[in-house]
């Protein structure tokens, strides 16, 4: 009420955001610390997003295949993973700062955690829901052991794995902001945080828009890859 | 010199399933021998264990007692000498028609030229050369089943196990595939064990029709069909065989029904 009465504008006009966006991209308007720095921040964020995301995929997919297919591995790891899963990733923030210090590595860790579970769980689900007849068909054609894994389990789980990758990728972009809000000098999350500290809502919204566009564009890339790899399965086209 | 040992020998095979606290006798002391190159149909009401018997021969399930032998060598699991054709095809959806057919040959240490030549041969045999690069989702049911048949033939399986393979197809496609199967059988001289619940289909296809009955599943009668090929479903002698088989199939069912009423 007081804010409204005093006439302070907390929400900037679209024009103000557009000007900010231009300055952020090319400079020449405000010429301050944020002018023309879009690439620095975008690349820093993307590095962390894809560092964490690829790490999550590199660990989550093989682990998911093993948990789904090998009863022993499932018995060994499932209790621990199931206990850790309900903990929100953001709750790991303080601990990750203890582990990795204030800085980008802590952000990468959060991204990794956020992307890891959707990838892992979807992979496990994919393996467990392969039609048993396909294993029988492969076995009678002389396929067994590790060849069965490579030639049947993996391709048959691909639709679910891609589902997990897409979900995990979305979470990765969410968590990068949380990860970069604490003591990281670069990155789109830190831009938003700085905008808040400096009371520059146009900067905050600019950061949001850039994250939205970048996340969307990267998601489309995954969909294109998905559609190519799963061209045999019309119901899994995005 | 002809091999005197039986080609495929089902020796006193039984299978009991535990469903909850109930024990179900799916197969009860089943004996069956099949000669090389024979076309044998298994018919019977649902629950008579015909599919279970087929799955035991395929090696997908182990019998509770007894065993199945090919030339006196007991079957211990699935093997490339016996190829199953499933009712719902079980094609690998991520592979093209060509790669589905090449799947078996690729498991053996063959040269790529050998793999290609056997794949093309069976693609040709089932008339799908034009569709070689399609994925299963782009095929009709009849075409999918042709791929499934070519897939086991390309694997050089000597025994074709077919579990109601044409059950999901429309009547026209079914007739066409029956003709094609007979042609393939004549060309390749494979041994075929074919499960169906259509008496007409069994009469049309088989050298021998084995009638099974349920509760517990066992063989009720083993009937040689000596009609000349090609067979005409509208001929009087065809009808006589069919009627005879139908009686054998239903007499047991109606007897059981009477017993349960009384």
PDB file of N, CA and C in Angstrom, chain B residues 45-118:
ATOM      1  N   UNK B  45      -8.957 -76.131 -26.412  1.00  0.00           N
ATOM      2  CA  UNK B  45      -9.608 -74.977 -25.804  1.00  0.00           C
ATOM      3  C   UNK B  45      -8.585 -74.176 -24.996  1.00  0.00           C
ATOM      4  N   UNK B  46      -8.907 -72.916 -24.657  1.00  0.00           N
ATOM      5  CA  UNK B  46      -7.975 -72.122 -23.867  1.00  0.00           C
ATOM      6  C   UNK B  46      -7.737 -72.835 -22.531  1.00  0.00           C
ATOM      7  N   UNK B  47      -6.507 -72.769 -22.068  1.00  0.00           N
ATOM      8  CA  UNK B  47      -6.176 -73.367 -20.785  1.00  0.00           C
ATOM      9  C   UNK B  47      -5.799 -74.827 -20.871  1.00  0.00           C
ATOM     10  N   UNK B  48      -5.655 -75.371 -22.099  1.00  0.00           N
ATOM     11  CA  UNK B  48      -5.288 -76.781 -22.213  1.00  0.00           C
ATOM     12  C   UNK B  48      -3.784 -76.967 -22.203  1.00  0.00           C
ATOM     13  N   UNK B  49      -3.043 -75.871 -22.110  1.00  0.00           N
ATOM     14  CA  UNK B  49      -1.592 -75.989 -21.969  1.00  0.00           C
ATOM     15  C   UNK B  49      -0.832 -76.028 -23.273  1.00  0.00           C
ATOM     16  N   UNK B  50      -1.512 -75.718 -24.391  1.00  0.00           N
ATOM     17  CA  UNK B  50      -0.807 -75.812 -25.674  1.00  0.00           C
ATOM     18  C   UNK B  50       0.278 -74.747 -25.798  1.00  0.00           C
ATOM     19  N   UNK B  51      -0.013 -73.551 -25.316  1.00  0.00           N
ATOM     20  CA  UNK B  51       1.022 -72.513 -25.364  1.00  0.00           C
ATOM     21  C   UNK B  51       2.157 -72.826 -24.386  1.00  0.00           C
ATOM     22  N   UNK B  52       1.786 -73.390 -23.230  1.00  0.00           N
ATOM     23  CA  UNK B  52       2.819 -73.757 -22.256  1.00  0.00           C
ATOM     24  C   UNK B  52       3.765 -74.796 -22.849  1.00  0.00           C
ATOM     25  N   UNK B  53       3.177 -75.780 -23.536  1.00  0.00           N
ATOM     26  CA  UNK B  53       4.003 -76.814 -24.168  1.00  0.00           C
ATOM     27  C   UNK B  53       4.955 -76.183 -25.188  1.00  0.00           C
ATOM     28  N   UNK B  54       4.431 -75.252 -25.963  1.00  0.00           N
ATOM     29  CA  UNK B  54       5.251 -74.583 -26.966  1.00  0.00           C
ATOM     30  C   UNK B  54       6.391 -73.797 -26.306  1.00  0.00           C
ATOM     31  N   UNK B  55       6.063 -73.140 -25.193  1.00  0.00           N
ATOM     32  CA  UNK B  55       7.082 -72.339 -24.500  1.00  0.00           C
ATOM     33  C   UNK B  55       8.147 -73.225 -23.853  1.00  0.00           C
ATOM     34  N   UNK B  56       7.736 -74.428 -23.442  1.00  0.00           N
ATOM     35  CA  UNK B  56       8.719 -75.367 -22.886  1.00  0.00           C
ATOM     36  C   UNK B  56       9.647 -75.848 -23.995  1.00  0.00           C
ATOM     37  N   UNK B  57       9.073 -76.148 -25.162  1.00  0.00           N
ATOM     38  CA  UNK B  57       9.912 -76.591 -26.281  1.00  0.00           C
ATOM     39  C   UNK B  57      10.863 -75.467 -26.703  1.00  0.00           C
ATOM     40  N   UNK B  58      10.363 -74.224 -26.650  1.00  0.00           N
ATOM     41  CA  UNK B  58      11.213 -73.082 -27.013  1.00  0.00           C
ATOM     42  C   UNK B  58      12.333 -72.880 -25.998  1.00  0.00           C
ATOM     43  N   UNK B  59      12.122 -73.402 -24.778  1.00  0.00           N
ATOM     44  CA  UNK B  59      13.129 -73.227 -23.736  1.00  0.00           C
ATOM     45  C   UNK B  59      12.874 -72.008 -22.866  1.00  0.00           C
ATOM     46  N   UNK B  60      11.736 -71.349 -23.040  1.00  0.00           N
ATOM     47  CA  UNK B  60      11.404 -70.178 -22.221  1.00  0.00           C
ATOM     48  C   UNK B  60      10.956 -70.594 -20.836  1.00  0.00           C
ATOM     49  N   UNK B  61      10.451 -71.826 -20.732  1.00  0.00           N
ATOM     50  CA  UNK B  61      10.049 -72.333 -19.418  1.00  0.00           C
ATOM     51  C   UNK B  61      10.605 -73.729 -19.242  1.00  0.00           C
ATOM     52  N   UNK B  62      10.862 -74.098 -17.986  1.00  0.00           N
ATOM     53  CA  UNK B  62      11.369 -75.444 -17.737  1.00  0.00           C
ATOM     54  C   UNK B  62      10.219 -76.314 -17.256  1.00  0.00           C
ATOM     55  N   UNK B  63      10.160 -77.574 -17.715  1.00  0.00           N
ATOM     56  CA  UNK B  63       9.090 -78.461 -17.265  1.00  0.00           C
ATOM     57  C   UNK B  63       9.291 -78.859 -15.804  1.00  0.00           C
ATOM     58  N   UNK B  64       8.179 -79.163 -15.109  1.00  0.00           N
ATOM     59  CA  UNK B  64       8.287 -79.620 -13.724  1.00  0.00           C
ATOM     60  C   UNK B  64       8.857 -81.034 -13.680  1.00  0.00           C
ATOM     61  N   UNK B  65       8.516 -81.827 -14.674  1.00  0.00           N
ATOM     62  CA  UNK B  65       9.182 -83.123 -14.834  1.00  0.00           C
ATOM     63  C   UNK B  65       9.224 -83.468 -16.322  1.00  0.00           C
ATOM     64  N   UNK B  66      10.014 -84.495 -16.648  1.00  0.00           N
ATOM     65  CA  UNK B  66      10.172 -84.861 -18.050  1.00  0.00           C
ATOM     66  C   UNK B  66      11.149 -83.930 -18.754  1.00  0.00           C
ATOM     67  N   UNK B  67      11.403 -84.192 -20.031  1.00  0.00           N
ATOM     68  CA  UNK B  67      12.252 -83.272 -20.783  1.00  0.00           C
ATOM     69  C   UNK B  67      11.922 -83.292 -22.279  1.00  0.00           C
ATOM     70  N   UNK B  68      12.508 -82.341 -22.983  1.00  0.00           N
ATOM     71  CA  UNK B  68      12.318 -82.236 -24.423  1.00  0.00           C
ATOM     72  C   UNK B  68      13.679 -82.416 -25.069  1.00  0.00           C
ATOM     73  N   UNK B  69      13.741 -83.257 -26.092  1.00  0.00           N
ATOM     74  CA  UNK B  69      15.040 -83.516 -26.723  1.00  0.00           C
ATOM     75  C   UNK B  69      14.975 -83.281 -28.219  1.00  0.00           C
ATOM     76  N   UNK B  70      16.058 -82.768 -28.764  1.00  0.00           N
ATOM     77  CA  UNK B  70      16.220 -82.663 -30.210  1.00  0.00           C
ATOM     78  C   UNK B  70      17.349 -83.615 -30.561  1.00  0.00           C
ATOM     79  N   UNK B  71      17.054 -84.636 -31.325  1.00  0.00           N
ATOM     80  CA  UNK B  71      18.027 -85.694 -31.621  1.00  0.00           C
ATOM     81  C   UNK B  71      18.705 -86.170 -30.349  1.00  0.00           C
ATOM     82  N   UNK B  72      17.914 -86.454 -29.316  1.00  0.00           N
ATOM     83  CA  UNK B  72      18.414 -87.006 -28.060  1.00  0.00           C
ATOM     84  C   UNK B  72      19.182 -86.028 -27.178  1.00  0.00           C
ATOM     85  N   UNK B  73      19.371 -84.784 -27.631  1.00  0.00           N
ATOM     86  CA  UNK B  73      20.059 -83.815 -26.782  1.00  0.00           C
ATOM     87  C   UNK B  73      19.012 -82.985 -26.041  1.00  0.00           C
ATOM     88  N   UNK B  74      19.000 -83.055 -24.699  1.00  0.00           N
ATOM     89  CA  UNK B  74      17.972 -82.327 -23.952  1.00  0.00           C
ATOM     90  C   UNK B  74      18.088 -80.816 -24.133  1.00  0.00           C
ATOM     91  N   UNK B  75      16.941 -80.173 -24.193  1.00  0.00           N
ATOM     92  CA  UNK B  75      16.876 -78.717 -24.304  1.00  0.00           C
ATOM     93  C   UNK B  75      17.081 -78.107 -22.929  1.00  0.00           C
ATOM     94  N   UNK B  76      17.976 -77.133 -22.829  1.00  0.00           N
ATOM     95  CA  UNK B  76      18.202 -76.506 -21.527  1.00  0.00           C
ATOM     96  C   UNK B  76      17.777 -75.044 -21.498  1.00  0.00           C
ATOM     97  N   UNK B  77      17.473 -74.468 -22.650  1.00  0.00           N
ATOM     98  CA  UNK B  77      17.076 -73.057 -22.670  1.00  0.00           C
ATOM     99  C   UNK B  77      16.788 -72.657 -24.090  1.00  0.00           C
ATOM    100  N   UNK B  78      16.517 -71.362 -24.316  1.00  0.00           N
ATOM    101  CA  UNK B  78      16.254 -70.908 -25.678  1.00  0.00           C
ATOM    102  C   UNK B  78      17.477 -71.163 -26.549  1.00  0.00           C
ATOM    103  N   UNK B  79      17.272 -71.514 -27.775  1.00  0.00           N
ATOM    104  CA  UNK B  79      18.405 -71.772 -28.658  1.00  0.00           C
ATOM    105  C   UNK B  79      18.034 -71.433 -30.085  1.00  0.00           C
ATOM    106  N   UNK B  80      19.057 -71.191 -30.894  1.00  0.00           N
ATOM    107  CA  UNK B  80      18.764 -70.715 -32.244  1.00  0.00           C
ATOM    108  C   UNK B  80      18.301 -71.843 -33.172  1.00  0.00           C
ATOM    109  N   UNK B  81      18.268 -73.111 -32.667  1.00  0.00           N
ATOM    110  CA  UNK B  81      17.723 -74.182 -33.500  1.00  0.00           C
ATOM    111  C   UNK B  81      16.207 -74.161 -33.490  1.00  0.00           C
ATOM    112  N   UNK B  82      15.608 -73.473 -32.486  1.00  0.00           N
ATOM    113  CA  UNK B  82      14.149 -73.400 -32.404  1.00  0.00           C
ATOM    114  C   UNK B  82      13.728 -71.924 -32.425  1.00  0.00           C
ATOM    115  N   UNK B  83      12.935 -71.547 -33.393  1.00  0.00           N
ATOM    116  CA  UNK B  83      12.530 -70.150 -33.498  1.00  0.00           C
ATOM    117  C   UNK B  83      11.046 -69.991 -33.199  1.00  0.00           C
ATOM    118  N   UNK B  84      10.733 -69.041 -32.339  1.00  0.00           N
ATOM    119  CA  UNK B  84       9.329 -68.820 -31.967  1.00  0.00           C
ATOM    120  C   UNK B  84       8.765 -67.650 -32.776  1.00  0.00           C
ATOM    121  N   UNK B  85       7.553 -67.835 -33.262  1.00  0.00           N
ATOM    122  CA  UNK B  85       6.824 -66.728 -33.894  1.00  0.00           C
ATOM    123  C   UNK B  85       5.649 -66.415 -32.978  1.00  0.00           C
ATOM    124  N   UNK B  86       5.660 -65.228 -32.392  1.00  0.00           N
ATOM    125  CA  UNK B  86       4.662 -64.858 -31.385  1.00  0.00           C
ATOM    126  C   UNK B  86       3.419 -64.285 -32.049  1.00  0.00           C
ATOM    127  N   UNK B  87       2.302 -64.388 -31.324  1.00  0.00           N
ATOM    128  CA  UNK B  87       1.067 -63.821 -31.873  1.00  0.00           C
ATOM    129  C   UNK B  87       1.193 -62.306 -32.041  1.00  0.00           C
ATOM    130  N   UNK B  88       1.836 -61.652 -31.056  1.00  0.00           N
ATOM    131  CA  UNK B  88       1.975 -60.192 -31.170  1.00  0.00           C
ATOM    132  C   UNK B  88       3.355 -59.801 -31.717  1.00  0.00           C
ATOM    133  N   UNK B  89       3.919 -60.642 -32.546  1.00  0.00           N
ATOM    134  CA  UNK B  89       5.090 -60.375 -33.387  1.00  0.00           C
ATOM    135  C   UNK B  89       6.421 -60.271 -32.629  1.00  0.00           C
ATOM    136  N   UNK B  90       6.443 -59.453 -31.526  1.00  0.00           N
ATOM    137  CA  UNK B  90       7.693 -59.246 -30.768  1.00  0.00           C
ATOM    138  C   UNK B  90       8.857 -58.856 -31.666  1.00  0.00           C
ATOM    139  N   UNK B  91       8.604 -57.967 -32.622  1.00  0.00           N
ATOM    140  CA  UNK B  91       9.703 -57.422 -33.428  1.00  0.00           C
ATOM    141  C   UNK B  91      10.429 -56.369 -32.594  1.00  0.00           C
ATOM    142  N   UNK B  92      11.680 -56.105 -32.940  1.00  0.00           N
ATOM    143  CA  UNK B  92      12.416 -55.051 -32.259  1.00  0.00           C
ATOM    144  C   UNK B  92      12.006 -53.720 -32.884  1.00  0.00           C
ATOM    145  N   UNK B  93      11.277 -52.871 -32.158  1.00  0.00           N
ATOM    146  CA  UNK B  93      10.691 -51.694 -32.785  1.00  0.00           C
ATOM    147  C   UNK B  93      11.726 -50.673 -33.251  1.00  0.00           C
ATOM    148  N   UNK B  94      12.940 -50.736 -32.693  1.00  0.00           N
ATOM    149  CA  UNK B  94      13.950 -49.739 -33.063  1.00  0.00           C
ATOM    150  C   UNK B  94      14.764 -50.181 -34.277  1.00  0.00           C
ATOM    151  N   UNK B  95      14.418 -51.335 -34.838  1.00  0.00           N
ATOM    152  CA  UNK B  95      15.169 -51.823 -35.988  1.00  0.00           C
ATOM    153  C   UNK B  95      14.276 -51.829 -37.222  1.00  0.00           C
ATOM    154  N   UNK B  96      14.904 -51.557 -38.360  1.00  0.00           N
ATOM    155  CA  UNK B  96      14.170 -51.662 -39.618  1.00  0.00           C
ATOM    156  C   UNK B  96      13.878 -53.135 -39.894  1.00  0.00           C
ATOM    157  N   UNK B  97      13.013 -53.357 -40.870  1.00  0.00           N
ATOM    158  CA  UNK B  97      12.684 -54.727 -41.274  1.00  0.00           C
ATOM    159  C   UNK B  97      13.967 -55.512 -41.544  1.00  0.00           C
ATOM    160  N   UNK B  98      14.876 -54.897 -42.301  1.00  0.00           N
ATOM    161  CA  UNK B  98      16.117 -55.586 -42.665  1.00  0.00           C
ATOM    162  C   UNK B  98      16.922 -55.954 -41.419  1.00  0.00           C
ATOM    163  N   UNK B  99      17.035 -55.008 -40.483  1.00  0.00           N
ATOM    164  CA  UNK B  99      17.847 -55.284 -39.300  1.00  0.00           C
ATOM    165  C   UNK B  99      17.183 -56.289 -38.365  1.00  0.00           C
ATOM    166  N   UNK B 100      15.850 -56.306 -38.335  1.00  0.00           N
ATOM    167  CA  UNK B 100      15.162 -57.340 -37.560  1.00  0.00           C
ATOM    168  C   UNK B 100      15.522 -58.715 -38.102  1.00  0.00           C
ATOM    169  N   UNK B 101      15.504 -58.853 -39.423  1.00  0.00           N
ATOM    170  CA  UNK B 101      15.794 -60.156 -40.026  1.00  0.00           C
ATOM    171  C   UNK B 101      17.268 -60.514 -39.843  1.00  0.00           C
ATOM    172  N   UNK B 102      18.128 -59.482 -39.848  1.00  0.00           N
ATOM    173  CA  UNK B 102      19.562 -59.743 -39.716  1.00  0.00           C
ATOM    174  C   UNK B 102      19.975 -59.987 -38.261  1.00  0.00           C
ATOM    175  N   UNK B 103      19.044 -59.827 -37.327  1.00  0.00           N
ATOM    176  CA  UNK B 103      19.414 -59.918 -35.902  1.00  0.00           C
ATOM    177  C   UNK B 103      20.049 -61.262 -35.557  1.00  0.00           C
ATOM    178  N   UNK B 104      19.426 -62.360 -35.995  1.00  0.00           N
ATOM    179  CA  UNK B 104      19.953 -63.694 -35.687  1.00  0.00           C
ATOM    180  C   UNK B 104      21.316 -63.934 -36.313  1.00  0.00           C
ATOM    181  N   UNK B 105      21.427 -63.732 -37.645  1.00  0.00           N
ATOM    182  CA  UNK B 105      22.736 -63.913 -38.282  1.00  0.00           C
ATOM    183  C   UNK B 105      23.828 -63.079 -37.630  1.00  0.00           C
ATOM    184  N   UNK B 106      23.489 -61.882 -37.155  1.00  0.00           N
ATOM    185  CA  UNK B 106      24.517 -61.017 -36.554  1.00  0.00           C
ATOM    186  C   UNK B 106      25.059 -61.573 -35.239  1.00  0.00           C
ATOM    187  N   UNK B 107      24.285 -62.438 -34.588  1.00  0.00           N
ATOM    188  CA  UNK B 107      24.750 -62.993 -33.318  1.00  0.00           C
ATOM    189  C   UNK B 107      25.831 -64.049 -33.549  1.00  0.00           C
ATOM    190  N   UNK B 108      25.867 -64.573 -34.777  1.00  0.00           N
ATOM    191  CA  UNK B 108      26.885 -65.581 -35.076  1.00  0.00           C
ATOM    192  C   UNK B 108      28.078 -64.887 -35.704  1.00  0.00           C
ATOM    193  N   UNK B 109      29.211 -65.573 -35.691  1.00  0.00           N
ATOM    194  CA  UNK B 109      30.387 -64.913 -36.275  1.00  0.00           C
ATOM    195  C   UNK B 109      30.418 -65.154 -37.782  1.00  0.00           C
ATOM    196  N   UNK B 110      29.504 -64.491 -38.477  1.00  0.00           N
ATOM    197  CA  UNK B 110      29.443 -64.583 -39.934  1.00  0.00           C
ATOM    198  C   UNK B 110      30.065 -63.329 -40.528  1.00  0.00           C
ATOM    199  N   UNK B 111      30.496 -63.426 -41.765  1.00  0.00           N
ATOM    200  CA  UNK B 111      31.007 -62.237 -42.446  1.00  0.00           C
ATOM    201  C   UNK B 111      29.820 -61.366 -42.840  1.00  0.00           C
ATOM    202  N   UNK B 112      30.080 -60.074 -43.033  1.00  0.00           N
ATOM    203  CA  UNK B 112      28.959 -59.186 -43.337  1.00  0.00           C
ATOM    204  C   UNK B 112      28.323 -59.552 -44.674  1.00  0.00           C
ATOM    205  N   UNK B 113      29.103 -60.135 -45.595  1.00  0.00           N
ATOM    206  CA  UNK B 113      28.525 -60.564 -46.873  1.00  0.00           C
ATOM    207  C   UNK B 113      27.544 -61.715 -46.652  1.00  0.00           C
ATOM    208  N   UNK B 114      27.903 -62.637 -45.756  1.00  0.00           N
ATOM    209  CA  UNK B 114      27.008 -63.760 -45.464  1.00  0.00           C
ATOM    210  C   UNK B 114      25.722 -63.265 -44.801  1.00  0.00           C
ATOM    211  N   UNK B 115      25.886 -62.329 -43.855  1.00  0.00           N
ATOM    212  CA  UNK B 115      24.715 -61.772 -43.169  1.00  0.00           C
ATOM    213  C   UNK B 115      23.795 -61.121 -44.200  1.00  0.00           C
ATOM    214  N   UNK B 116      24.418 -60.329 -45.112  1.00  0.00           N
ATOM    215  CA  UNK B 116      23.606 -59.619 -46.084  1.00  0.00           C
ATOM    216  C   UNK B 116      22.877 -60.595 -47.008  1.00  0.00           C
ATOM    217  N   UNK B 117      23.585 -61.613 -47.464  1.00  0.00           N
ATOM    218  CA  UNK B 117      22.958 -62.493 -48.450  1.00  0.00           C
ATOM    219  C   UNK B 117      21.809 -63.276 -47.806  1.00  0.00           C
ATOM    220  N   UNK B 118      21.965 -63.718 -46.552  1.00  0.00           N
ATOM    221  CA  UNK B 118      20.859 -64.478 -45.969  1.00  0.00           C
ATOM    222  C   UNK B 118      19.693 -63.541 -45.630  1.00  0.00           C
TER     223      UNK B 118
END
